[in-house]
XYZ file of C-alpha atoms in Angstrom:
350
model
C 29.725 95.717 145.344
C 33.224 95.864 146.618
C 35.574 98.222 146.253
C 39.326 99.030 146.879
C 41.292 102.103 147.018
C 45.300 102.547 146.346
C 45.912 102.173 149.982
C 44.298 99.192 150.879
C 44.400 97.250 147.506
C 47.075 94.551 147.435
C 46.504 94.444 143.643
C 46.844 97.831 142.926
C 49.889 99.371 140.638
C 50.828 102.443 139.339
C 49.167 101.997 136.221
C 46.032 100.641 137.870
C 44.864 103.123 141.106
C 41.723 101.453 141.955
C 39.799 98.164 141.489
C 35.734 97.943 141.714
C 34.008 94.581 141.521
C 30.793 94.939 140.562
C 28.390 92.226 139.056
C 31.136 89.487 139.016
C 33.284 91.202 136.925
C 36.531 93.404 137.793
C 37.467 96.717 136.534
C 41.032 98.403 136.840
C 40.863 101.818 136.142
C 44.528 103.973 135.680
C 44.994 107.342 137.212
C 45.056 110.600 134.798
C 47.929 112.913 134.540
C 46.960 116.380 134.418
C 43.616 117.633 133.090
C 40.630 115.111 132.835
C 38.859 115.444 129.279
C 35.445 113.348 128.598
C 36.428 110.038 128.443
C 34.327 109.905 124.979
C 36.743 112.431 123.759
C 39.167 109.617 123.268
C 39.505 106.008 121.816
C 40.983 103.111 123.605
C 42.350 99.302 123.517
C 41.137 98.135 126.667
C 41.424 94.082 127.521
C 38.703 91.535 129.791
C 41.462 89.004 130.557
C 41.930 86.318 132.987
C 40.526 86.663 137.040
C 43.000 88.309 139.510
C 40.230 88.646 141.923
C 38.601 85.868 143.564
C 34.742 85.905 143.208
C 34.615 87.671 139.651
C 35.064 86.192 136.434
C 37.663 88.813 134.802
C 38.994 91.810 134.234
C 38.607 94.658 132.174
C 41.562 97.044 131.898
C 42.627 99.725 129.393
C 45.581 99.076 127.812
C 46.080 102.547 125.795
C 44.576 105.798 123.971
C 44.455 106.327 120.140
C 44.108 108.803 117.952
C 40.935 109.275 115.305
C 42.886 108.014 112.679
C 44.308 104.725 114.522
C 40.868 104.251 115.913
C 38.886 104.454 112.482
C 42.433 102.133 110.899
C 41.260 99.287 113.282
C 38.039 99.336 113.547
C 37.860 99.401 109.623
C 39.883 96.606 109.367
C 38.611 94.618 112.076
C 34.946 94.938 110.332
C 36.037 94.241 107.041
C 37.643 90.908 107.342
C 35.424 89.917 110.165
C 32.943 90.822 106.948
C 35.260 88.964 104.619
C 34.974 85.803 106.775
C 31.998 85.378 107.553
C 30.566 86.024 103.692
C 32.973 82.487 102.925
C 31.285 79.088 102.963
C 34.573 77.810 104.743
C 33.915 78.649 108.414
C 30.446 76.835 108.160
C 32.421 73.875 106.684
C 34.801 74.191 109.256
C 32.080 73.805 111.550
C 30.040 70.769 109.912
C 33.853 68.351 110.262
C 33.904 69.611 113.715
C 30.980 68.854 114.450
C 31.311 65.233 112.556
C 34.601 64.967 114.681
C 32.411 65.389 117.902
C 29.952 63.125 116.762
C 32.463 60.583 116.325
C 33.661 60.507 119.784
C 30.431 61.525 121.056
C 29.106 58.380 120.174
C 32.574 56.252 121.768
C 31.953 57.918 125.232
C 27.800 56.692 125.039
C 29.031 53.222 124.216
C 31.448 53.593 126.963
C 29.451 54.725 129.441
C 26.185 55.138 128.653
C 23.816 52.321 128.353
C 23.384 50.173 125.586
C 21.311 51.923 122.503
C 17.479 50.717 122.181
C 14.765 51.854 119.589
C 13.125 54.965 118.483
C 14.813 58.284 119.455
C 17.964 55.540 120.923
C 18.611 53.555 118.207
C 21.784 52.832 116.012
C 19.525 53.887 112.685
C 19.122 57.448 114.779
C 22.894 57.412 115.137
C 23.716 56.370 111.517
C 21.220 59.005 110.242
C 23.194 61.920 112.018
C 26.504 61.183 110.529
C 24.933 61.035 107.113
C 23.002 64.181 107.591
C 26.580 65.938 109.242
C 28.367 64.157 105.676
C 25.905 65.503 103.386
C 26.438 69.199 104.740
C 30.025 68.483 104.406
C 30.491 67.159 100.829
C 27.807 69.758 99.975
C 29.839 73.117 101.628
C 33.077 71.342 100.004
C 31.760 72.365 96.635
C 29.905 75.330 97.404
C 33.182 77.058 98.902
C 35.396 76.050 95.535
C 32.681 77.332 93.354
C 32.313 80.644 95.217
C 36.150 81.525 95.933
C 36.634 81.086 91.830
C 33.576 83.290 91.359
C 35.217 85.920 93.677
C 38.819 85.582 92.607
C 37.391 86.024 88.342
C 35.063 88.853 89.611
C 37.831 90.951 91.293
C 40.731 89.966 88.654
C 38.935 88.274 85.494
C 38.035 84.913 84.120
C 41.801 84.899 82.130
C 43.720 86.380 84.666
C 46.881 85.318 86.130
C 45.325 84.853 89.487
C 42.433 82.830 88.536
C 43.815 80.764 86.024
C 45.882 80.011 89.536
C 43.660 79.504 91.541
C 41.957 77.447 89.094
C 45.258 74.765 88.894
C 45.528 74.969 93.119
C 42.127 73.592 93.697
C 42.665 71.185 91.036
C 45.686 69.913 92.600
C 44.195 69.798 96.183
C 41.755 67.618 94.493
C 44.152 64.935 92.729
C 46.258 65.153 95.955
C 44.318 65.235 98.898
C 42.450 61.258 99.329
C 39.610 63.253 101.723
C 39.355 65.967 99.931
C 38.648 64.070 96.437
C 36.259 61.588 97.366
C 34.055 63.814 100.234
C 34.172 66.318 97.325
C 32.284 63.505 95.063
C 30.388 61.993 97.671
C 27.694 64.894 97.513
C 26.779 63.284 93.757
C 26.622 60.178 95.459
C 24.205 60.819 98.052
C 21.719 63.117 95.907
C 21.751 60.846 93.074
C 22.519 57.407 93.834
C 22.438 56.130 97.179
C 22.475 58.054 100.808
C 23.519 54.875 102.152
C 27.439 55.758 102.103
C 28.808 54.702 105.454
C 29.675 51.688 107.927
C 30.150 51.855 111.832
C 30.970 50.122 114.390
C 31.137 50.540 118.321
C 33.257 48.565 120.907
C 34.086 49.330 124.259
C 36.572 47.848 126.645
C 37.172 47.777 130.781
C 40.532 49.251 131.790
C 41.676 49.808 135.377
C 41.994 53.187 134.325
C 38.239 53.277 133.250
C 36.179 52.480 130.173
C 37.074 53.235 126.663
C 34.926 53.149 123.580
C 35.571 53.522 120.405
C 33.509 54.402 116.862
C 34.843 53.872 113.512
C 32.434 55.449 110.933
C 34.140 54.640 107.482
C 33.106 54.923 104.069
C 30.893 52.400 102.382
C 33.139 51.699 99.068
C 30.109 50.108 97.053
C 28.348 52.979 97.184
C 30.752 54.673 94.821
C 32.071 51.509 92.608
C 28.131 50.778 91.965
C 27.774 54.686 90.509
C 28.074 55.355 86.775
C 28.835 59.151 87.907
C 32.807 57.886 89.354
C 35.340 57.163 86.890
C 37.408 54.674 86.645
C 40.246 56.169 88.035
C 38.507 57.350 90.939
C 37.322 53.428 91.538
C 40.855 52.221 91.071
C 41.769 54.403 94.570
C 39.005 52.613 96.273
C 39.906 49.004 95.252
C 43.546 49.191 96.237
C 42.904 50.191 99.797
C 42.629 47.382 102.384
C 39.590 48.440 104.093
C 36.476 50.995 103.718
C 38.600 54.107 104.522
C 37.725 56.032 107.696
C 35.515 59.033 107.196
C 37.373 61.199 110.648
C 40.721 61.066 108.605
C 39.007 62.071 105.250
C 37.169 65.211 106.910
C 40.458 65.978 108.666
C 42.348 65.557 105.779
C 40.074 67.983 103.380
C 39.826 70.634 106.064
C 43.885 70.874 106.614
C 44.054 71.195 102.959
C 41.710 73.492 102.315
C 42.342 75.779 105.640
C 45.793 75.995 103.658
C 44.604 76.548 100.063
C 41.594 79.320 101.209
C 44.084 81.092 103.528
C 46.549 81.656 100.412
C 43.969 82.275 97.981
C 41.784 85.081 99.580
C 43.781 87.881 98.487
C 43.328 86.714 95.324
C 39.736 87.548 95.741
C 40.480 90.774 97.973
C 43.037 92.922 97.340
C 42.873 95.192 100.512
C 43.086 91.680 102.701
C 46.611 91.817 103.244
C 46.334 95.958 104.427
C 43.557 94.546 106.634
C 46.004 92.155 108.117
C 49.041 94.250 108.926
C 46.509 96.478 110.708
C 45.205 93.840 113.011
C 48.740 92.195 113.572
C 49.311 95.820 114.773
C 46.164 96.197 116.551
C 47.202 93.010 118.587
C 50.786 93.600 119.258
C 49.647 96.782 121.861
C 48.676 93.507 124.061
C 51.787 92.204 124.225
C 50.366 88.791 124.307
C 48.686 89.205 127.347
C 45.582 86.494 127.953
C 42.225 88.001 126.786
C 39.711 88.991 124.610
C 41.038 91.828 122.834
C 38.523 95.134 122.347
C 38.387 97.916 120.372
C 36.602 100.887 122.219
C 35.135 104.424 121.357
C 35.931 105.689 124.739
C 37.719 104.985 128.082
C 37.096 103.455 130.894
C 35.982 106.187 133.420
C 34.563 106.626 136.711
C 30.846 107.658 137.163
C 30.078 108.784 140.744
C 30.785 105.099 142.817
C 30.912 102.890 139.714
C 32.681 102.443 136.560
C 31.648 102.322 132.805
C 33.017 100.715 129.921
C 32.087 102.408 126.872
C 30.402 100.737 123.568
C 33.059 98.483 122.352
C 34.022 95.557 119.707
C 35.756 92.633 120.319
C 38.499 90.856 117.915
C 37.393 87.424 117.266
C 39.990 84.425 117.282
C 38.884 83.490 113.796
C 39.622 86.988 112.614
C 43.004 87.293 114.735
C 44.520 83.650 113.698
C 43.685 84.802 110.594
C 45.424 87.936 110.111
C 48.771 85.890 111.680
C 48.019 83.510 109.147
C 47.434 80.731 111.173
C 45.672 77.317 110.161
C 42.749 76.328 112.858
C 43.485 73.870 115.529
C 41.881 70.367 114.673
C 41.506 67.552 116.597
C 44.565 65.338 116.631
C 43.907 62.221 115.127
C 46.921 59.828 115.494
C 46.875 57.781 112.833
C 46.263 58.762 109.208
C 46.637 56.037 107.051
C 45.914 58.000 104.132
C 47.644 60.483 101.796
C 48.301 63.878 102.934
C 48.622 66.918 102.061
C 48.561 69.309 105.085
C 48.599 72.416 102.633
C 50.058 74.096 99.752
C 54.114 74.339 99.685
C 54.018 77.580 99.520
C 52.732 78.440 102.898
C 55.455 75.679 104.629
């Protein structure tokens, strides 16, 4: 343990009188005007943000003091739509196209630089088999997060109400006008009735002088849906006029921009206190003033106990949670190319 007093501290400021390192981590604690009180008399914002020390792997500081009432306002809100999130199907489908996404390239990087795929646990079937299973969990959450939301939405307004007979129309549009979204939506059908052989892959890999680079195209196996007697015509008339099996990467790409959009403008539909919960957290976060960190939500202060410091019991603001409450759509991998239709997400939010 190391630790620093104002005089000898070239980090110190006035708002930050001494610095202890303890257990690879860094604490700034600020001086007290007048009176000391118990420091679990008060509530605090207090921030672990990026090193300024070398040998520790952040920082906490407190940022400021609230009252009861501010306290109990964000820690409500922070709970409930942390609550709210987490009780959706969407961040698990979120997850299962990342995860497809990583997969993808994954499986470029082995094939260009790892060695060349055998039998058994390191075969191509093995490989194939994963990006079904990671499809089937995709087309699957697709459908269980549209039935759900419309089962919220008519719970909290009414099968005939104004906002479901919305919401209703919106997910029916996302369907007719988003290519990934429409055919990964059907594809669960497919695979638990029909056929789970839906895909086609291949690998190459080339020598640059800048290193190697591979490359895996997983794409959709068309047959497997004009052979069905659950697709309709119209449906098979997409598939025939495209040149090629389409790629799977831009369809799971493609669905999750749209519906990102869609289930961000639809949740207060479902919620009526969501938009509350958000001006609280936008709030909540602006007393950072966009300073690098994980943002925390404490039921004390940061205080000094003989030699050391402790932080009191504390909850941190998740990214999901804080994008959002901005109303922000979740980075995705940039894919250069789509060759497909798009529809990024509703007008309305553009």
């Amino acid at each position: 343990m190391k630790k620093w007093t104002d005089g000898d501290d070239p980090l110190a400021s006035p708002n930050q009188a001494t610095v202890q390192v303890n257990y690879n981590i860094a604490i700034t604690h600020r001086p007290f005007e007048g009176k000391r009180v118990n420091s679990y008399d008060s509530r605090s914002v207090i921030l672990f943000g990026d090193p300024r020390i070398p040998g520790t792997s952040g920082t906490w500081s407190e940022i400021t003091t609230l009252s009861e009432d501010k306290y109990e306002e964000y820690r409500n809100s922070l709970w409930s739509l942390d609550s709210l999130l987490r009780r959706s199907h969407f961040p698990y489908f979120r997850a299962a196209c990342l995860d497809f996404v990583n997969q993808v390239e994954d499986a470029g990087e082995r094939v260009a630089n790892g060695s060349i795929p055998g039998s058994g646990d390191d075969s191509i079937e093995l490989l194939s088999s994963k990006f079904i299973r990671s499809l089937l969990a995709i087309s699957s959450l697709i459908k269980f997060e549209q039935d759900k939301s419309l089962e919220r939405i008519q719970r909290s307004r009414g099968e005939n109400s104004e906002e479901h007979i919305r919401a209703t129309k919106e997910y029916s549009r996302l369907y007719d006008e988003n290519f990934g979204y429409r055919f990964l939506s059907r594809l669960r059908n497919i695979m638990h009735h029909d056929t789970m052989e839906v895909i086609r892959f291949s690998a190459t890999a080339s020598a640059t002088p800048s290193g190697n680079i591979g490359v895996c195209e997983v794409r959709l196996e068309r047959s497997a849906f004009l052979d069905s007697q659950r697709i309709n015509s119209s449906l098979k008339r997409d598939l025939r006029e495209l040149e090629d099996d389409p790629l799977i990467i831009e369809m799971v790409v493609q669905s999750l921009l749209g519906l990102a959009g869609l289930n961000r403008f639809l949740r207060p539909y479902a919620y009526p206190d969501l938009n509350q919960y958000c001006s609280s957290i936008r709030e909540f976060e602006a007393l950072f003033k966009g300073a690098p960190g994980l943002r925390c939500l404490a039921d004390g202060q940061i205080a000094p106990r003989g030699d050391s410091f402790s932080i009191p019991n504390h909850m941190s603001a998740s990214p999901d949670v804080l994008s959002f409450a901005h109303g922000l759509i979740p980075d995705l991998p940039n894919i250069p190319e789509m060759d497909l239709p798009r529809y990024d997400r509703p007008e309305y939010l553009t």
